[in-house]
XYZ file of C-alpha atoms in Angstrom:
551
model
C 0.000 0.000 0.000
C 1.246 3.367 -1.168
C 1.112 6.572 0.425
C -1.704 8.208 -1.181
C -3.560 4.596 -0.682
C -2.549 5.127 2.864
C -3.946 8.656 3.080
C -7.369 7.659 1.521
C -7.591 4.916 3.742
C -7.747 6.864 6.850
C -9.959 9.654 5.241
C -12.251 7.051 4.687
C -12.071 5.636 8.165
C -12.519 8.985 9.027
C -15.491 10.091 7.421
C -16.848 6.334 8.378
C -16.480 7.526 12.010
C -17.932 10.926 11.564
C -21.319 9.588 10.074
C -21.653 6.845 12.554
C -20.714 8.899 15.462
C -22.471 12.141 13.831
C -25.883 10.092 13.329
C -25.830 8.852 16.810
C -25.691 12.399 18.130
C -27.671 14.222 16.003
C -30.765 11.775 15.093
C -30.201 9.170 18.103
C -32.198 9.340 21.144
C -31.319 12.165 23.537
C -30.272 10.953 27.385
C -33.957 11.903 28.290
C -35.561 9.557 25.893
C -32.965 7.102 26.488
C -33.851 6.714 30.339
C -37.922 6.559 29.368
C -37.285 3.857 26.976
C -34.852 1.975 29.870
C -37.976 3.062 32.247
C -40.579 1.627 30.100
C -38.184 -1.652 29.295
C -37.405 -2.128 32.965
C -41.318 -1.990 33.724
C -42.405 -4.304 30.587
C -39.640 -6.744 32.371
C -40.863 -6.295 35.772
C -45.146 -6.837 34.369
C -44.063 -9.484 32.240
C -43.020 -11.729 35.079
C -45.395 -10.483 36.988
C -48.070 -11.753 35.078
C -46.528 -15.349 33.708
C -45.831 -15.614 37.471
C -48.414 -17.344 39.279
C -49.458 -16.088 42.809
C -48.229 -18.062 45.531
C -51.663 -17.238 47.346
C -53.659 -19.379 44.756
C -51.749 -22.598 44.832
C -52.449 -22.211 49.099
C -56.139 -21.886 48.496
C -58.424 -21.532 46.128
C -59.769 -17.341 45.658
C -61.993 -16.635 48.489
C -64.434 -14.830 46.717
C -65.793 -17.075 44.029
C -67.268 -19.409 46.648
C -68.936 -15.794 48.024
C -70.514 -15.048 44.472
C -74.336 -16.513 44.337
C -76.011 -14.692 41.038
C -78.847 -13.753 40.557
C -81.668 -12.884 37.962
C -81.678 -9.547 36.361
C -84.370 -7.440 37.772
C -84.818 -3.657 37.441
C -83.872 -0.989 39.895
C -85.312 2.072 40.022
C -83.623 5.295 41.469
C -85.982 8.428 41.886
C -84.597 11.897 43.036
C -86.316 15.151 42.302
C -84.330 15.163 39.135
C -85.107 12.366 37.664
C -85.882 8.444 37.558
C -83.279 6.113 36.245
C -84.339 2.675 35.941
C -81.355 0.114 35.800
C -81.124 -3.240 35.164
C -79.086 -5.395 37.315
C -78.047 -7.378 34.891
C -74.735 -5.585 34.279
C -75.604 -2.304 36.101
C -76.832 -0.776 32.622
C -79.392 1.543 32.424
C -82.562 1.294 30.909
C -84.072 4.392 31.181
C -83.185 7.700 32.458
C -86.253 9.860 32.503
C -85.968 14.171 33.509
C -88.519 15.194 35.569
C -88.597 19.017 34.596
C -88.562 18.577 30.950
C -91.146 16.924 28.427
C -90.884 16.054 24.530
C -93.015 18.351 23.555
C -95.703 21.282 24.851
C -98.579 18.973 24.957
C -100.371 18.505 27.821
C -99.956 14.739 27.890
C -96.011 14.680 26.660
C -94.347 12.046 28.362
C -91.046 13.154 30.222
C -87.833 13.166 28.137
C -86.177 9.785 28.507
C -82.571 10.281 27.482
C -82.000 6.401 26.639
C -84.595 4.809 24.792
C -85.235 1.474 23.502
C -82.495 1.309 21.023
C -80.015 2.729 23.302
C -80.956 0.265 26.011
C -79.769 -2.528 23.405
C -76.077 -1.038 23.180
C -75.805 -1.381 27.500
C -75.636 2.185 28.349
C -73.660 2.692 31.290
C -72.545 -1.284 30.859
C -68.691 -1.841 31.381
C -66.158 -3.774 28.696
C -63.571 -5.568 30.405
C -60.578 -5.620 28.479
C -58.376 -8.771 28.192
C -55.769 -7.394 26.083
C -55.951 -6.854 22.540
C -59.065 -7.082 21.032
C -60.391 -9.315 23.562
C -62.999 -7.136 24.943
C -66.246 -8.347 27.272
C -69.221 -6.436 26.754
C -69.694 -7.464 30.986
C -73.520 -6.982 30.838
C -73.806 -9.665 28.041
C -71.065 -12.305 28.991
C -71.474 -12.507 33.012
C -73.168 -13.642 35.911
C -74.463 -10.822 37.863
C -75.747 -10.588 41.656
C -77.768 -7.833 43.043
C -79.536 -7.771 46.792
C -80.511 -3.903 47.198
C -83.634 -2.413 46.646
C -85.420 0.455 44.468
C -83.499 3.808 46.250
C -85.990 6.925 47.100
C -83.968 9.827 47.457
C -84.892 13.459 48.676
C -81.620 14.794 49.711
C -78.075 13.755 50.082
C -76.795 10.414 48.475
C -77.537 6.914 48.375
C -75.938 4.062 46.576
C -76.648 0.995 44.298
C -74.280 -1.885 44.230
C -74.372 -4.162 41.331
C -71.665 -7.466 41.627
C -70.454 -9.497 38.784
C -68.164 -12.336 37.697
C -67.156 -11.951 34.573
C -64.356 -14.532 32.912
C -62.560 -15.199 36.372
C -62.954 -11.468 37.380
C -64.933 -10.273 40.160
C -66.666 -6.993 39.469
C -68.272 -4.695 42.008
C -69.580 -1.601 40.559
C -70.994 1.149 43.678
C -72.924 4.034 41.845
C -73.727 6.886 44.566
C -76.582 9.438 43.853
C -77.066 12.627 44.409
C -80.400 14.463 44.772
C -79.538 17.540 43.706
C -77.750 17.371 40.976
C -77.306 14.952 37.562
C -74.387 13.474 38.503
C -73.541 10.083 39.191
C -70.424 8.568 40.351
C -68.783 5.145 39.837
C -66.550 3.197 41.924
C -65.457 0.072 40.513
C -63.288 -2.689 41.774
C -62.319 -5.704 39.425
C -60.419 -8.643 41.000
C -58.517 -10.804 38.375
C -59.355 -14.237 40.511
C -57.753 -16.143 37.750
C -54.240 -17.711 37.612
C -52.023 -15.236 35.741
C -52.196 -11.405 35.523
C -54.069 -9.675 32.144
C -52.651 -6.453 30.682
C -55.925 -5.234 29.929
C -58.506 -2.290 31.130
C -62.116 -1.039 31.429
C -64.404 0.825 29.400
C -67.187 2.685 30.646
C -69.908 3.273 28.185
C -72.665 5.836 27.341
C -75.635 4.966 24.542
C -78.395 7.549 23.826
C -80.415 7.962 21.325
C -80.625 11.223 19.084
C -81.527 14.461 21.326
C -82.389 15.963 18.118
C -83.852 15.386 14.647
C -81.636 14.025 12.209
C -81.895 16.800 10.127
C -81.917 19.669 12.720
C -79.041 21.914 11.262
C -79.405 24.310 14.379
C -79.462 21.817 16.940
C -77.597 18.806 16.355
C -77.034 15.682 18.480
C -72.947 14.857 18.494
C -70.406 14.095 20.280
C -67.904 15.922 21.442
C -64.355 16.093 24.146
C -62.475 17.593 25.924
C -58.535 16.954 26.493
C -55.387 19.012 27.694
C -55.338 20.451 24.453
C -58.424 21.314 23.348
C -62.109 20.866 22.947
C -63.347 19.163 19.567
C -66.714 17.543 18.135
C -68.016 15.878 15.240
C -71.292 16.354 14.339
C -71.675 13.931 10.803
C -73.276 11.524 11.384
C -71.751 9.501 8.524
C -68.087 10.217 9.726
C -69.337 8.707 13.408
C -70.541 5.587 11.768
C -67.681 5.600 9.404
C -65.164 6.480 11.011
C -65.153 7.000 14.160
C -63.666 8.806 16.799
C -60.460 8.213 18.715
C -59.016 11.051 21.314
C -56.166 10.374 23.926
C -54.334 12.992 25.825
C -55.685 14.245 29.414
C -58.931 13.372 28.519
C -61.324 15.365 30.909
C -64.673 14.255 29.330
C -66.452 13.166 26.382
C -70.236 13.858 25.783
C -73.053 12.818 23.474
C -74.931 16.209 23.155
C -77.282 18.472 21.583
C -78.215 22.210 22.318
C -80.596 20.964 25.470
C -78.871 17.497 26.955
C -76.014 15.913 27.678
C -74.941 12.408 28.213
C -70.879 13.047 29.734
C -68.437 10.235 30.860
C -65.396 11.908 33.109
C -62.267 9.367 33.714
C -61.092 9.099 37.153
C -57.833 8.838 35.067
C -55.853 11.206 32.981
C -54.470 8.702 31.143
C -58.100 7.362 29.848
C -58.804 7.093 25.961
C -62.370 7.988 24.484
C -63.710 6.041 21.393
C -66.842 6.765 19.758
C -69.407 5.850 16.951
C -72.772 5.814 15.598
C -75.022 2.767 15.128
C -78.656 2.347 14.537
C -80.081 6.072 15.095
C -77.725 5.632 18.207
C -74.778 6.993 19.685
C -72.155 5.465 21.458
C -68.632 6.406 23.684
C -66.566 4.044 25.446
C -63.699 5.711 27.766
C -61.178 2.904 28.444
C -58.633 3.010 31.211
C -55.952 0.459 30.783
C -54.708 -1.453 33.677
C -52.464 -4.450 34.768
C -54.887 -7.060 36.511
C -52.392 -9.193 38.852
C -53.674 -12.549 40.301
C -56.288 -11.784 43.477
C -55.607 -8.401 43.666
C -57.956 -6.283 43.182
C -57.777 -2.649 40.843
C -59.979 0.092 41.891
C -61.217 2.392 39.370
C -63.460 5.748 39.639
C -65.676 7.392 36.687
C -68.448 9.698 36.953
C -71.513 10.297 34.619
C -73.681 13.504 34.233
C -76.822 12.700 32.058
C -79.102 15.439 31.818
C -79.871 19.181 30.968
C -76.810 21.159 30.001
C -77.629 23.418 32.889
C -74.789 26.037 33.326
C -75.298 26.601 36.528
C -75.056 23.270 37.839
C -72.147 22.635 35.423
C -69.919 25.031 36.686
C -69.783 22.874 39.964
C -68.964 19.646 38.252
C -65.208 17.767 38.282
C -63.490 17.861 34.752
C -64.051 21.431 33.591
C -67.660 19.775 32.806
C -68.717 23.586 32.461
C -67.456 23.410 29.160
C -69.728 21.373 27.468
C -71.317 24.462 26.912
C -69.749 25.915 24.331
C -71.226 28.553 22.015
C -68.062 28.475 19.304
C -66.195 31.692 18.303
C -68.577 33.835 20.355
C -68.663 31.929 23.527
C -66.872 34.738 25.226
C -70.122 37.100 24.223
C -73.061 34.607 24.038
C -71.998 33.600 27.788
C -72.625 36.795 29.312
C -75.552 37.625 27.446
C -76.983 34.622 28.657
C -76.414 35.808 32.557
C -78.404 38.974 31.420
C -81.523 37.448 29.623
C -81.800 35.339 33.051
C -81.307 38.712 35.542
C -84.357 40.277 33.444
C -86.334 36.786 33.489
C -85.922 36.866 36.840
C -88.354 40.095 37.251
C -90.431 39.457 34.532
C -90.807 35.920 34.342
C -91.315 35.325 31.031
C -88.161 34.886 28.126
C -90.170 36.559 25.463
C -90.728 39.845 27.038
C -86.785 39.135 28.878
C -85.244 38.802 24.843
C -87.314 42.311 24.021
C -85.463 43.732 27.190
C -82.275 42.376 26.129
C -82.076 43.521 22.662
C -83.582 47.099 23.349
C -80.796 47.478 26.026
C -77.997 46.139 23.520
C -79.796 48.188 20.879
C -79.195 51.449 22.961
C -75.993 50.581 23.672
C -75.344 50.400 20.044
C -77.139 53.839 19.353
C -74.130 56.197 18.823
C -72.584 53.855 16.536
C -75.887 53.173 14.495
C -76.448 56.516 14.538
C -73.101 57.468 12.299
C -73.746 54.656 10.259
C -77.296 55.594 9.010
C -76.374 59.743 9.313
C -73.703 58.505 6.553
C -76.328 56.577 5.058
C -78.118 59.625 4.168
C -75.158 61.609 3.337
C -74.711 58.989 0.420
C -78.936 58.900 -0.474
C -78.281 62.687 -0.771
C -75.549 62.541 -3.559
C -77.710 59.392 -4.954
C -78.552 61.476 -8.117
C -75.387 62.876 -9.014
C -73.880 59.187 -8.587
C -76.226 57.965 -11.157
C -75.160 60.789 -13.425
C -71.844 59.707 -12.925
C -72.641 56.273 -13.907
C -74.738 57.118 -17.151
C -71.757 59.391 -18.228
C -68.743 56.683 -17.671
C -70.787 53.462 -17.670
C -68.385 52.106 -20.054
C -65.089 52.483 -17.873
C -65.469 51.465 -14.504
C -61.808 52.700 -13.625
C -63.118 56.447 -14.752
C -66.835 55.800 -12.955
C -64.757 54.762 -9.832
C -62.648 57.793 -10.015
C -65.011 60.068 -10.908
C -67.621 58.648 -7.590
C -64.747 58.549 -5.098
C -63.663 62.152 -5.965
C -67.624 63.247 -4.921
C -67.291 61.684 -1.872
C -64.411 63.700 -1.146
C -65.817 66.761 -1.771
C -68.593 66.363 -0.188
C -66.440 64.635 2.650
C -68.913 61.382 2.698
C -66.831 58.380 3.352
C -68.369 55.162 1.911
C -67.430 53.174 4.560
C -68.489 54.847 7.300
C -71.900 53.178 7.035
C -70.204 49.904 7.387
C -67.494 50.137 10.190
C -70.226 50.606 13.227
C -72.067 47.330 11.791
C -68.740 45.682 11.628
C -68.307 46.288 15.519
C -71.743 44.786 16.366
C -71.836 41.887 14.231
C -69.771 39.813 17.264
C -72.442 40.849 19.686
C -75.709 39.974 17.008
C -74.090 36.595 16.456
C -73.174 36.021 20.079
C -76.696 36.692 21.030
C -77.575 34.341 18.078
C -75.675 31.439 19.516
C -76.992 32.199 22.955
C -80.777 32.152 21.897
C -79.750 29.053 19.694
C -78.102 27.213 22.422
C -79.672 28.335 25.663
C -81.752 25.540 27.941
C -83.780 28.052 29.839
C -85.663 28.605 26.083
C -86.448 25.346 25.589
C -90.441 24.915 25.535
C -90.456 28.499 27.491
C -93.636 30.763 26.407
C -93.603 34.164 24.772
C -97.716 34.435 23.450
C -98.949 30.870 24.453
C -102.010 31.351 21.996
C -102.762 33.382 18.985
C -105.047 36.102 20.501
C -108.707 35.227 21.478
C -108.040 31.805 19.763
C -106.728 28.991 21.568
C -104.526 27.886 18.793
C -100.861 27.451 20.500
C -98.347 30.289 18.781
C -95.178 31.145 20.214
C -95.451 28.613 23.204
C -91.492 27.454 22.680
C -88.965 30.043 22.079
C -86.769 27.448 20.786
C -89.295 26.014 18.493
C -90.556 27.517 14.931
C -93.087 29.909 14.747
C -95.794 27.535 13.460
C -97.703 29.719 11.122
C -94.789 31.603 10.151
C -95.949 35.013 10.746
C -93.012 36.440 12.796
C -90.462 35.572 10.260
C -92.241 36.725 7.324
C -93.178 40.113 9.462
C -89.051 40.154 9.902
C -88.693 39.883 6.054
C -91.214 42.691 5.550
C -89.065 44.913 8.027
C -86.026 44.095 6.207
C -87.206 44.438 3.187
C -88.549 47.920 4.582
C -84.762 48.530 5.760
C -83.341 48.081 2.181
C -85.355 50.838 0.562
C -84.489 53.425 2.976
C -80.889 52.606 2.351
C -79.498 54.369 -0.534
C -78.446 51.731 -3.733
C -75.415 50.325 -4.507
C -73.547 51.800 -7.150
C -73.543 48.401 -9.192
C -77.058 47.340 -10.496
C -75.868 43.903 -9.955
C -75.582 44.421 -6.128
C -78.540 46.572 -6.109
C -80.515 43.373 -7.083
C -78.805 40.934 -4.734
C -79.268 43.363 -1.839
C -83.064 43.478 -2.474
C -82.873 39.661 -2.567
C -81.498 39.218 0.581
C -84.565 40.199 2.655
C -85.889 37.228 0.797
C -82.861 34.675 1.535
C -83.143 36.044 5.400
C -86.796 35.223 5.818
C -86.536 31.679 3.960
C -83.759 30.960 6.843
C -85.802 32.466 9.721
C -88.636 29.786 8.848
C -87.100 27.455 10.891
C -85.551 29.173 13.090
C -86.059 29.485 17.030
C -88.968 31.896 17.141
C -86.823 33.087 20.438
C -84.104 34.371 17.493
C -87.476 35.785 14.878
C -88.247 37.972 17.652
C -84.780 39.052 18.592
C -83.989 40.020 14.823
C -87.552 41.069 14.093
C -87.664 43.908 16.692
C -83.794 44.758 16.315
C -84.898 46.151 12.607
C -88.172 47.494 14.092
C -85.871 49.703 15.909
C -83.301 50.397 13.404
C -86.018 51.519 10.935
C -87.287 53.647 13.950
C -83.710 55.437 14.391
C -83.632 55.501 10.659
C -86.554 57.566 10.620
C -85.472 59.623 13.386
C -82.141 60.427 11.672
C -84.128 61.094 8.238
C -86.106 63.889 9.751
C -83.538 65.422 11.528
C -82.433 65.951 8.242
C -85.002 67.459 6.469
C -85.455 69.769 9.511
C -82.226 70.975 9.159
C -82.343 71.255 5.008
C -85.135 73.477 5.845
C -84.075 75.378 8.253
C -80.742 76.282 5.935
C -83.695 77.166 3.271
């Protein structure tokens, strides 16, 4: 070997060295990662032998409480609080029904009571418990066990009272204690398995929720979904199709997940941060699982804790649940606005006790509020109708060249000093607040089957007797279209024919939307124009008091 052959040789060693050692530093594991993995490694060991290790106890005697377990037939359970009355069955601990006392399906007089489960639901085991084996090898407990229960229907006024449902499930012993509370929706799980077989189980458990739709299918404004919260962030899906589909998977700090529409809730909240949610939709129904994993050693038994609010989204009562339950609630980009305005159309309720005339107060208050600003917009309103004809002079003499018609209409406005968009900028500041109030109305409980005109006058045909329902003969939307309509030809026309047509249309657009809309929003929006139109007006003739005076 030469010396050049030499020389290449230990460049190449070289360069060998600096990739090797260079890869390990910059793309290998840092000393952080490399302790987790000899963490996790160290604690697969230590399970693993755990579990293929059988417990010294068993091979003395035989687990104690298998001999205890006598089951028995599934029978139902009722629980009644001045809430509501869940019936269970205690075949599993699932529930069958879970009816509200303060809130019906509909206005009728004979409505039955809104059950949140249903028939359908009841087949998917709401509030049943998988038992995970590991893998895929998941027990649906309420289906594939022997179950024991020796309690009694529970009657509860005040404070809490328990059920306890016991199961053996595949060599586990399952004791599920649900406490109640009479003043509130919530219910709370404590659940102890005991793996009585041989060998330990890397597995978990699951607790469920089924309900059926809270909402038509094809209610746009209120839909049923389901929806969580983790560390991060809170999300929702409301497609059906992607539910059934798809799916939904969430890990991370999970605080809660919730089947839910405007009015009720179904919520599962993990004892554990380290929980996983997983839901679907089957059969008109919708389902969540939240699975905690857990190591089940021989004849030792794993406690776990869960808690359940199935109900009303009440705010109130949400703001004192675990989990940041409160935000269930959640009224989108204008939560921050709708909230509030919420805590206001419930101070006025409280004096005038009824949401109607409480929604009138409301938006005549933010209307005032609003004044100044409306008043600038629709003074500069009429600063434009003014030079209206010498715009349209404008337009017949440079129709042809919309750079020169654009010139030419800009240059009047600066004469006269009329700025075009000074008509806009105060709406642009209150849109936030309109569409906060929107999603309050939309969204708010307290609406739901509450009166405004419970009959059409000296009739007894039922008209406005739920603010969250349509008007049923349409009159207050179409009234609303009128007034916009009404609103459009005091404003002074677009420059653009085009636009001038579209803008007339839109009255039309608005009222085919307000059709279905809450008649608790109709009469928001309806008397919001009345009283634009009003200061309109006002502003108009000031004007032509003035022009006359100067005359």
């Amino acid at each position: 070997m030469d010396k050049q052959e030499k020389i290449r040789l230990v460049i190449a060693m070289a360069l060998s060295a600096v990739v090797i050692f260079g890869w390990s530093y910059f793309m290998g594991p840092s000393a952080e990662e490399k302790a987790e993995m000899a963490r996790k490694a160290a604690e697969a060991e230590k399970k693993t032998a755990a579990l293929t290790q059988q417990a010294p106890e068993t091979k003395a005697a035989p687990a104690a409480p298998a001999s205890a377990f006598v089951p028995s037939e599934g029978v139902t359970v009722k629980v009644d609080t001045p809430l509501y009355t869940a019936v269970f069955n205690s075949q599993g601990g699932i529930l069958e029904k879970f009816i509200l006392k303060n809130y019906k399906d509909s206005i009728e007089k004979d409505s039955p009571n809104v059950d949140l489960i249903g028939e359908n639901a009841f087949a998917k085991g709401p509030l049943g418990l998988f038992l995970s084996r590991g893998g895929d090898d998941q027990v649906h407990t309420w289906l594939h066990g022997q179950w024991s229960f020796d309690g009694s229907d529970i009657n509860l006024d005040q404070g809490t009272k328990t059920l306890t449902f016991t199961g053996q499930v595949h060599g586990f012993r399952i004791e599920r204690v649900l406490t109640f509370h009479a003043d509130t929706y919530l219910v709370e799980e404590n659940t102890k398995v005991t793996n009585l077989n041989a060998t330990g189980v890397e597995g978990g458990i699951s607790y469920t929720a089924a309900a059926k739709s809270m909402s038509a299918e094809d209610n746009r404004y209120n839909p049923t979904k389901v929806a969580y919260m983790t560390s991060d962030a809170r999300e929702e899906v409301t497609d059906r199709e992607d539910l059934q589909k798809d799916g939904l998977t969430a890990t991370g700090d999970l605080k809660w997940g919730v089947i839910e529409s405007n009015y009720f809730m179904f919520a599962v909240l993990p004892g554990s941060s380290e929980s996983a949610l997983s839901a679907g939709y089957q059969d008109d129904v919708f389902r969540m699982a939240v699975n905690e994993e857990a190591t089940f050693m021989p004849n030792v038994a794993k406690t776990f804790k869960a808690s359940y609010f199935i109900g009303p989204t009440d705010r109130d009562m949400l703001a004192k649940m675990p989990n940041q339950l409160a935000d269930v609630v959640n009224f989108g980009w204008f939560d921050f606005l709708a909230k509030p305005l919420l805590i206001g159309l419930n101070f006025f309720y409280k004096y005038v006790g009824n949401y109607g005339v409480a929604i009138i107060i409301l938006t005549i208050i933010i209307k005032m509020i609003f004044w100044p600003l409306s008043q600038k917009s629709y003074a500069s309103m009429e600063k434009m109708k003014k030079l209206q004809p010498m715009v349209n002079k404008l337009r017949e003499k440079y129709g042809d060249d919309k750079q020169r018609l654009n010139q030419e209409t800009m240059a009047l406005y600066k004469t006269y000093k009329v700025n075009p968009m000074g008509g806009c900028l105060p709406m642009v500041v209150q849109i936030p607040v309109f569409f906060g109030l929107y999603k309050a109305l939309l969204g708010a409980v307290e609406l739901r089957h509450a009166p405004f005109i419970a009959h059409v006058p000296f009739t007894d045909l039922p008209w406005l007797a739920d603010l969250s329902a349509k008007d049923p003969y349409y009159i207050t939307p179409i009234i609303m279209g009128a007034s916009m309509f009404l609103q459009q030809k005091m404003t002074p026309n677009a420059g653009d024919p085009t636009q001038q047509k579209i803008m007339l249309f839109m009255p039309l657009v608005f009222t085919f939307m307000f059709l279905q809309f809450p008649s608790g929003l109709v009469i928001y929006w309806l008397l919001n124009n009345i009283l634009s139109i009003g200061q309109q007006l006002m502003i108009a003739r000031a004007g032509k008091a003035k022009s006359a005076q100067n005359d």
